[in-house]
Amino acid sequence: MKKTTRNILIMLAVLVVLGGAAAALLLTQPEEQEESSSSASSSVTEKVMEKSTRDVSVIKVENAGGSYQLTPIEEPETETSASSETDSSSSESEKDVAFTVKGLEDYDVNTVDSSSAARSVLDVNASKNLGEVTNLEDFGLSGNGAAKITIEYKAGGSDTLVIGSDAGSSVGKYVLKDGVVYVVSGLNEKLLGGELAFLKTDLYTVADLMQETTDSEGSSSQTKAADILYSMKLSGTNFEKPIEIIHDSSKMSGYMVTSPVKAEAGTDSFSTLVTTLKTLSADSVAAVGVTEEKLGDYGLAEPFAQIDFDLNGEKHTLKVSETDADGNRYLMADNSDVVYLIAASKVADWAEAKLMDLRMSYICLPNIMEVSRLKLTLNGTASEYDITRTKNEEKSTESNITYDLTIQSGAGKEISYDDTYQPFYKQLIAIAVLNTEEVEYSGEPVFKVEYSYFNGNADSVVEFYAVEGQDRYVAMLDGVYSGVVRKASVDNVTALLDKLGSNEAISS
């Protein structure tokens, strides 16, 4: 056979093989398309329910959490709507209706949630149709695990859905309707809980404190000011004695503890507490309609902690129970009969507060520039210092006035501000309390400090009394117990009195 003839035969054979392959491809192509079409059709959703909210008279829910009803919120009929023709208000007839929870109308129902729950059972799409099944228990559609939803219509008739367990690897839950089991997603999870899940848990938000400011051109505007806690009282079984704090603008910190001791407040812990009080949200509602007789059921007859406060002119009362095993507390607010459940951490800043964390450790902190007279009495012997202040024109600005102080002793001796008076004053106000434990003391004060002020405010008086048999002194502020201090701290200051009187330099 010639070489050319052989090549032609080989090429023909290849074409035959290729043609066969092409034919095979053409023959198998419809099957693949058919499979693809079949796969696509299996993902198409099936409409299970499609009802208008305007047609519903009630949605009844029965589940492990109890039973309740979602009812439409009927809008009041206005003269305009009453006089309009029915056929001319088709858009109005299609308007969605909101739902509330029957029996909870007097409480703060989150109608967004209740309406969403209602709509989720009126417009139901299934991703799978499993048909009729022999054992409903396998799908969580019988027994205590199931939730039964009955929708009754204004025109008569009803539909019933049973919600079962999660649908395995699929997204959604098993739902039974008219004997057929579907896989459905989009159902509102609150349908599986109790009616109290639809109540709002935001208790309050205190409004910002605003102040009016005027610029250099005389234009006034409202600006946000710092929050002011005008008063606060902590009580309950967690506190041996109630702690009371008030706002006092004459004090450096702006706050005074008035009971069970007297001292300035304004610590970091106190500032955090004020911030915590600005707004409060619970985690869930535990009960409604709770009477005085039932408070004990929630540990609130004698609360673990109670706070009564006035923040920015808005007053609130909160009380909480002891912490449960899950780290939560029961809480009631103001005059409401609702009991909430809240994480203990959300109220810890006030419910678990300690007096020593809220008060300044120092007894009295007058601003050195505000003191016009200082009287120091040691074991009955007094020394007095009169202070004159003069505006420093060079350092002062329009918004901030700087003063120079001139100090003169009662004996007529001028005392150096920088070398003697200021370093002594720093050590004087730095005497700190160890604790607020009440101890026995008697007799006259060993050391007494009296502050008078340029602005005419009442004098501040600090007294130190010896505690018999201990190296401690009791500190009193304005005649009220303040705390226990180290004897050495007071003695270190009194040892400087001679240097102060003779104008000797004192190390800071």
XYZ file of C-alpha atoms in Angstrom:
508
model
C 0.000 0.000 0.000
C 1.254 3.389 -0.889
C 2.252 5.694 1.927
C -0.249 8.379 0.888
C -3.102 5.886 0.728
C -2.215 4.631 4.215
C -2.259 8.165 5.642
C -5.668 8.840 4.135
C -7.087 5.691 5.764
C -5.615 6.692 9.144
C -7.191 10.135 8.907
C -10.564 8.616 8.023
C -10.327 6.343 11.069
C -9.573 9.295 13.312
C -12.549 11.182 11.913
C -14.768 8.182 12.565
C -13.547 8.014 16.180
C -13.997 11.754 16.655
C -17.383 11.620 15.081
C -18.359 8.867 17.477
C -17.178 10.910 20.416
C -19.065 13.936 19.184
C -22.122 11.819 18.702
C -21.708 10.458 22.200
C -21.510 13.976 23.550
C -24.584 14.977 21.627
C -26.423 11.920 22.863
C -25.548 12.488 26.535
C -26.119 16.255 26.556
C -29.928 16.182 27.036
C -29.532 13.892 30.055
C -27.151 16.365 31.767
C -29.455 19.264 30.966
C -32.337 17.256 32.279
C -30.419 16.561 35.537
C -29.551 20.256 35.878
C -33.154 21.216 35.325
C -34.252 18.675 37.899
C -31.730 20.024 40.426
C -32.898 23.580 39.872
C -36.526 22.633 40.352
C -35.741 20.980 43.720
C -34.524 24.343 45.128
C -37.706 26.194 44.196
C -39.737 27.115 47.311
C -43.287 25.980 47.782
C -45.922 28.358 49.171
C -47.431 26.896 52.352
C -49.277 29.950 53.682
C -50.123 33.299 52.107
C -52.614 35.266 54.174
C -53.143 38.960 54.798
C -52.733 40.343 58.296
C -55.994 42.235 57.777
C -57.919 38.971 57.543
C -56.774 37.624 60.923
C -58.871 37.801 64.068
C -56.414 36.016 66.380
C -53.262 33.896 66.328
C -53.192 31.346 69.152
C -49.835 29.959 70.264
C -49.322 26.855 72.393
C -45.801 25.700 73.273
C -43.676 24.451 76.151
C -43.603 27.985 77.561
C -47.384 28.162 77.859
C -50.091 29.635 75.686
C -50.932 33.157 74.550
C -52.626 35.031 71.747
C -51.421 37.590 69.221
C -54.229 39.973 68.329
C -54.446 42.710 65.682
C -54.102 46.296 66.831
C -57.217 47.903 65.445
C -56.612 51.440 64.232
C -59.272 53.951 65.296
C -61.617 54.788 62.483
C -61.430 58.417 61.429
C -64.209 60.460 59.830
C -62.303 60.460 56.564
C -61.924 56.698 56.458
C -65.527 56.146 57.565
C -66.910 58.304 54.773
C -64.670 56.968 52.012
C -65.957 54.341 49.590
C -64.669 50.800 50.054
C -63.714 50.321 46.418
C -61.722 53.564 46.424
C -59.518 52.535 49.336
C -57.949 49.355 48.025
C -54.501 50.514 49.092
C -55.826 50.998 52.636
C -57.274 47.480 52.653
C -53.861 46.080 51.776
C -52.121 47.970 54.582
C -50.286 45.678 56.981
C -51.746 45.338 60.486
C -49.631 45.361 63.638
C -50.126 42.787 66.413
C -49.879 42.873 70.181
C -50.114 40.239 72.924
C -53.534 39.784 74.455
C -53.551 40.534 78.175
C -50.330 42.569 78.045
C -51.835 45.719 76.571
C -51.049 47.669 79.754
C -47.348 46.844 79.452
C -44.658 47.945 77.032
C -45.063 45.334 74.290
C -42.487 45.365 71.521
C -45.034 45.431 68.705
C -42.232 45.180 66.140
C -41.446 41.699 67.468
C -45.066 40.606 67.942
C -46.013 41.834 64.457
C -42.991 40.115 62.938
C -43.954 36.862 64.676
C -47.494 37.130 63.316
C -46.355 37.820 59.749
C -43.902 34.912 59.848
C -46.775 32.388 60.146
C -48.998 34.105 57.592
C -46.469 34.108 54.750
C -44.751 30.712 54.856
C -42.504 29.233 52.161
C -41.080 25.715 52.261
C -37.727 24.693 50.819
C -38.717 20.998 50.961
C -41.957 19.016 50.916
C -41.562 15.733 52.773
C -45.166 14.699 52.269
C -47.001 12.680 54.893
C -44.772 10.962 57.444
C -45.594 8.026 59.669
C -43.784 9.115 62.851
C -44.201 12.797 63.728
C -42.037 12.403 66.842
C -38.952 11.998 64.643
C -39.497 15.572 63.434
C -40.383 17.081 66.820
C -43.955 17.570 65.655
C -45.660 15.885 68.588
C -45.299 16.055 72.353
C -43.971 18.909 74.483
C -41.331 19.945 71.965
C -43.856 21.083 69.390
C -45.394 24.521 69.070
C -48.952 24.698 67.790
C -50.040 27.858 65.959
C -53.723 28.343 65.192
C -54.717 31.257 62.939
C -58.383 32.215 63.042
C -59.882 34.509 60.403
C -62.472 37.255 60.608
C -64.493 35.643 57.813
C -64.461 32.272 59.585
C -62.236 29.236 59.250
C -58.725 28.687 60.504
C -55.321 27.252 59.693
C -53.054 25.282 62.002
C -49.271 24.993 61.863
C -47.175 22.786 64.105
C -43.523 23.815 64.454
C -41.083 21.026 65.247
C -37.345 20.586 65.600
C -34.501 21.925 63.485
C -34.393 20.311 60.067
C -31.057 18.524 60.332
C -28.489 19.880 57.874
C -31.123 22.055 56.212
C -31.782 25.636 57.178
C -35.146 25.851 58.911
C -37.555 23.821 61.000
C -39.988 21.021 60.334
C -43.529 22.330 60.010
C -46.729 20.305 59.806
C -49.750 21.650 57.950
C -52.784 19.672 56.820
C -50.928 16.382 57.370
C -47.919 17.347 55.241
C -44.435 17.984 56.650
C -42.341 20.822 55.225
C -38.938 22.359 55.866
C -39.529 26.054 56.555
C -37.155 28.912 57.358
C -37.978 32.437 58.469
C -40.254 31.605 61.397
C -39.865 34.013 64.313
C -38.030 32.281 67.175
C -40.115 34.116 69.786
C -43.049 31.884 68.812
C -41.252 29.079 70.633
C -41.087 30.990 73.944
C -43.511 32.556 76.368
C -45.565 35.707 75.949
C -43.207 37.759 78.138
C -40.552 37.499 75.429
C -42.505 40.185 73.529
C -42.144 42.798 76.281
C -39.494 45.486 75.919
C -36.485 45.233 78.212
C -35.230 48.833 77.924
C -36.030 50.351 81.315
C -34.996 53.974 80.857
C -32.460 56.404 79.393
C -31.769 59.621 81.278
C -31.723 62.677 79.033
C -28.515 64.681 78.696
C -28.126 67.758 80.826
C -28.098 70.820 78.582
C -26.750 74.277 79.279
C -27.141 77.534 77.411
C -23.967 79.246 76.292
C -23.495 82.677 74.760
C -20.642 83.484 72.386
C -18.747 86.772 72.072
C -21.300 88.090 69.571
C -24.205 87.481 71.931
C -25.617 84.417 70.154
C -26.863 81.708 72.527
C -26.938 77.973 71.935
C -27.630 74.758 73.803
C -24.669 72.510 74.539
C -24.365 69.212 76.374
C -23.159 69.582 79.957
C -21.596 67.044 82.288
C -24.118 64.738 83.958
C -24.968 65.636 87.558
C -26.027 63.070 90.143
C -27.949 65.380 92.456
C -28.553 62.673 95.036
C -28.087 58.949 95.559
C -28.984 56.552 98.351
C -27.779 52.945 98.511
C -29.571 50.548 100.852
C -30.469 46.864 101.162
C -29.044 43.820 102.877
C -25.664 44.326 101.183
C -25.137 47.584 103.065
C -24.637 47.624 106.825
C -25.836 51.233 106.785
C -27.324 53.231 103.893
C -24.816 55.247 101.854
C -25.989 58.710 100.859
C -24.209 61.045 98.441
C -25.274 64.502 97.284
C -24.038 66.966 94.697
C -22.125 69.850 96.304
C -20.634 72.333 93.843
C -18.650 73.997 96.637
C -16.438 70.912 96.947
C -13.479 70.211 94.702
C -14.897 66.862 93.591
C -18.454 68.196 93.335
C -19.868 65.452 95.589
C -20.181 64.720 99.288
C -20.885 61.507 101.158
C -23.284 62.515 103.916
C -24.018 59.095 105.472
C -22.868 56.915 107.182
C -19.743 59.110 107.189
C -18.971 62.567 105.891
C -16.353 62.822 103.171
C -15.890 63.986 99.623
C -16.908 61.572 96.884
C -15.823 61.750 93.241
C -13.522 58.732 92.889
C -13.105 56.797 89.630
C -15.471 54.133 90.975
C -18.052 56.811 91.717
C -17.715 58.296 88.208
C -18.184 54.834 86.683
C -21.299 54.336 88.820
C -22.786 57.611 87.534
C -22.140 56.538 83.939
C -23.800 53.167 84.593
C -26.963 54.875 85.869
C -27.449 56.877 82.642
C -29.256 54.040 80.855
C -30.404 50.542 81.777
C -31.625 47.549 79.810
C -32.530 44.146 81.276
C -32.023 40.802 79.565
C -35.565 39.476 79.809
C -38.878 39.827 81.638
C -39.441 37.262 84.387
C -42.946 38.210 85.530
C -45.622 40.905 85.379
C -48.332 41.926 87.801
C -46.126 41.094 90.789
C -47.734 42.215 94.038
C -46.058 43.074 97.349
C -46.988 39.620 98.646
C -45.099 37.976 95.763
C -41.861 39.984 96.002
C -40.321 37.307 98.212
C -40.563 34.818 95.350
C -37.937 36.877 93.536
C -35.781 37.861 96.518
C -37.083 41.423 96.373
C -39.103 41.662 99.608
C -35.800 42.551 101.277
C -33.643 43.391 98.268
C -29.930 42.701 98.188
C -29.433 46.287 97.033
C -31.614 49.298 96.286
C -30.656 52.624 94.781
C -32.733 55.800 94.801
C -31.182 58.517 92.659
C -31.732 61.819 90.900
C -29.624 62.109 87.746
C -29.941 65.286 85.673
C -33.238 65.980 87.429
C -34.720 62.551 86.565
C -35.498 60.302 89.527
C -35.436 56.487 89.548
C -35.532 53.640 92.060
C -33.980 50.245 91.309
C -33.786 47.164 93.495
C -32.155 43.812 92.841
C -32.040 40.362 94.400
C -28.966 38.333 95.228
C -27.108 36.709 92.326
C -28.392 33.314 91.187
C -26.309 30.343 90.063
C -26.180 31.705 86.498
C -24.844 35.107 87.544
C -28.164 36.941 87.125
C -30.336 39.042 89.426
C -34.037 39.855 89.539
C -34.694 43.575 89.211
C -37.616 45.958 89.654
C -37.651 49.597 88.623
C -39.618 52.543 89.972
C -43.304 51.802 90.650
C -43.634 49.090 88.014
C -44.968 45.620 88.872
C -42.658 44.023 86.284
C -39.781 41.800 87.421
C -36.826 41.623 85.039
C -33.867 39.287 84.826
C -30.536 41.060 84.396
C -26.870 40.066 84.348
C -25.309 40.908 87.707
C -22.471 42.706 85.922
C -24.875 45.385 84.618
C -25.706 46.602 88.126
C -22.535 45.651 89.988
C -21.186 49.224 90.102
C -23.909 50.244 92.543
C -25.328 46.976 93.896
C -21.908 45.770 95.043
C -20.425 49.195 95.829
C -18.205 49.672 98.861
C -18.152 52.902 100.835
C -14.363 53.172 100.700
C -14.501 52.894 96.888
C -16.978 55.772 96.564
C -15.456 58.252 99.023
C -12.171 60.086 98.709
C -9.599 58.649 101.083
C -8.814 62.237 102.103
C -10.964 63.875 104.741
C -11.305 67.386 103.364
C -9.920 68.847 100.135
C -10.405 72.612 100.025
C -8.774 74.338 97.061
C -5.793 76.277 98.424
C -6.829 79.310 96.354
C -10.270 79.379 97.999
C -9.125 79.360 101.649
C -9.135 82.830 103.220
C -8.205 81.772 106.752
C -6.589 78.720 108.301
C -6.819 78.025 112.030
C -4.822 75.165 113.522
C -5.324 74.063 117.153
C -2.985 71.492 118.737
C -3.858 70.300 122.248
C -5.793 73.501 122.883
C -3.158 75.915 121.523
C -4.291 77.760 118.382
C -2.378 79.402 115.545
C -4.087 81.399 112.825
C -3.140 82.389 109.280
C -4.918 85.017 107.207
C -4.652 84.814 103.431
C -5.004 87.659 100.959
C -5.325 86.933 97.275
C -4.557 89.302 94.419
C -5.429 88.786 90.780
C -2.353 88.139 88.654
C -3.095 90.285 85.600
C -0.296 88.758 83.583
C -1.329 85.125 84.014
C -5.111 85.591 84.125
C -7.324 85.113 81.090
C -10.944 85.972 80.416
C -12.063 82.465 81.349
C -9.488 81.644 84.017
C -8.380 83.990 86.804
C -5.041 83.302 88.472
C -4.342 84.605 91.962
C -1.236 85.327 93.997
C -1.562 84.544 97.717
C -0.082 86.482 100.615
C -0.075 84.654 103.969
C 0.318 86.307 107.366
C 0.392 84.574 110.723
C -1.605 85.761 113.706
C 1.636 87.074 115.152
C 2.000 89.363 112.142
C 4.723 87.340 110.408
C 4.586 86.979 106.602
C 4.768 83.338 105.512
C 6.317 82.331 102.196
C 3.745 80.740 99.919
C 6.182 78.659 97.845
C 8.660 77.590 100.515
C 6.461 77.151 103.588
C 2.698 77.529 103.271
C 2.037 75.499 100.101
C 4.181 72.442 101.082
C 2.580 72.453 104.564
C -0.917 72.694 103.059
C -0.253 69.734 100.741
C 0.665 67.505 103.690
C -2.268 68.773 105.732
C -4.950 67.812 103.210
C -3.156 64.544 102.331
C -4.029 62.869 105.651
C -5.968 59.792 104.515
C -8.401 57.450 106.247
C -7.600 53.752 106.655
C -11.186 52.580 107.031
C -14.635 53.664 108.157
C -14.905 51.239 111.066
C -16.442 52.995 114.050
C -14.253 52.900 117.171
C -14.590 54.313 120.651
C -12.985 57.670 121.433
C -13.433 60.370 124.080
C -12.127 63.693 125.306
C -11.116 66.764 123.345
C -9.637 66.695 119.857
C -5.835 66.385 119.742
C -5.679 68.401 116.525
C -8.296 70.670 114.960
C -8.231 72.355 111.525
C -10.661 75.109 110.524
C -10.951 76.382 106.939
C -12.678 79.687 106.054
C -13.408 80.617 102.437
C -13.306 83.680 100.196
C -16.702 82.857 98.681
C -18.456 82.982 102.050
C -19.250 79.261 102.255
C -19.573 77.782 105.737
C -16.300 76.875 107.430
C -15.013 73.304 107.173
C -13.841 71.804 110.471
C -11.665 68.689 110.734
C -10.962 67.169 114.158
C -8.726 64.292 115.203
C -9.418 62.328 118.405
C -7.037 59.812 119.982
C -8.166 56.184 120.238
C -7.062 54.767 123.587
C -4.533 51.956 123.330
C -4.125 52.286 119.551
C -1.869 54.222 117.203
C -4.983 55.532 115.478
C -7.025 58.723 115.449
C -10.694 59.154 114.685
C -11.301 61.887 112.090
C -14.432 64.027 112.234
C -15.587 66.380 109.477
C -17.976 69.155 110.518
C -18.874 67.157 113.606
C -19.687 63.983 111.626
C -17.632 60.781 111.754
C -15.348 60.451 108.723
C -13.002 57.524 109.397
C -9.923 56.167 111.136
C -6.472 57.554 110.300
C -2.929 56.653 111.304
C -1.671 58.580 114.322
C 1.681 58.962 112.577
C 0.057 60.764 109.624
C -1.373 63.428 111.943
C 1.780 63.653 114.053
C 3.880 64.265 110.929
C 1.745 67.329 110.161
C 1.623 68.712 113.693
C 5.418 68.409 113.872
C 5.571 71.069 111.121
C 3.529 73.689 112.995
C 6.576 75.380 114.468
C 8.238 75.629 111.040
C 5.036 77.070 109.577
C 4.802 79.694 112.331
C 8.438 80.715 112.013
C 8.371 80.703 108.179
C 10.963 77.971 107.794
C 11.222 76.088 104.528
C 9.233 72.818 104.458
C 10.057 70.049 102.019
C 7.202 68.880 99.840
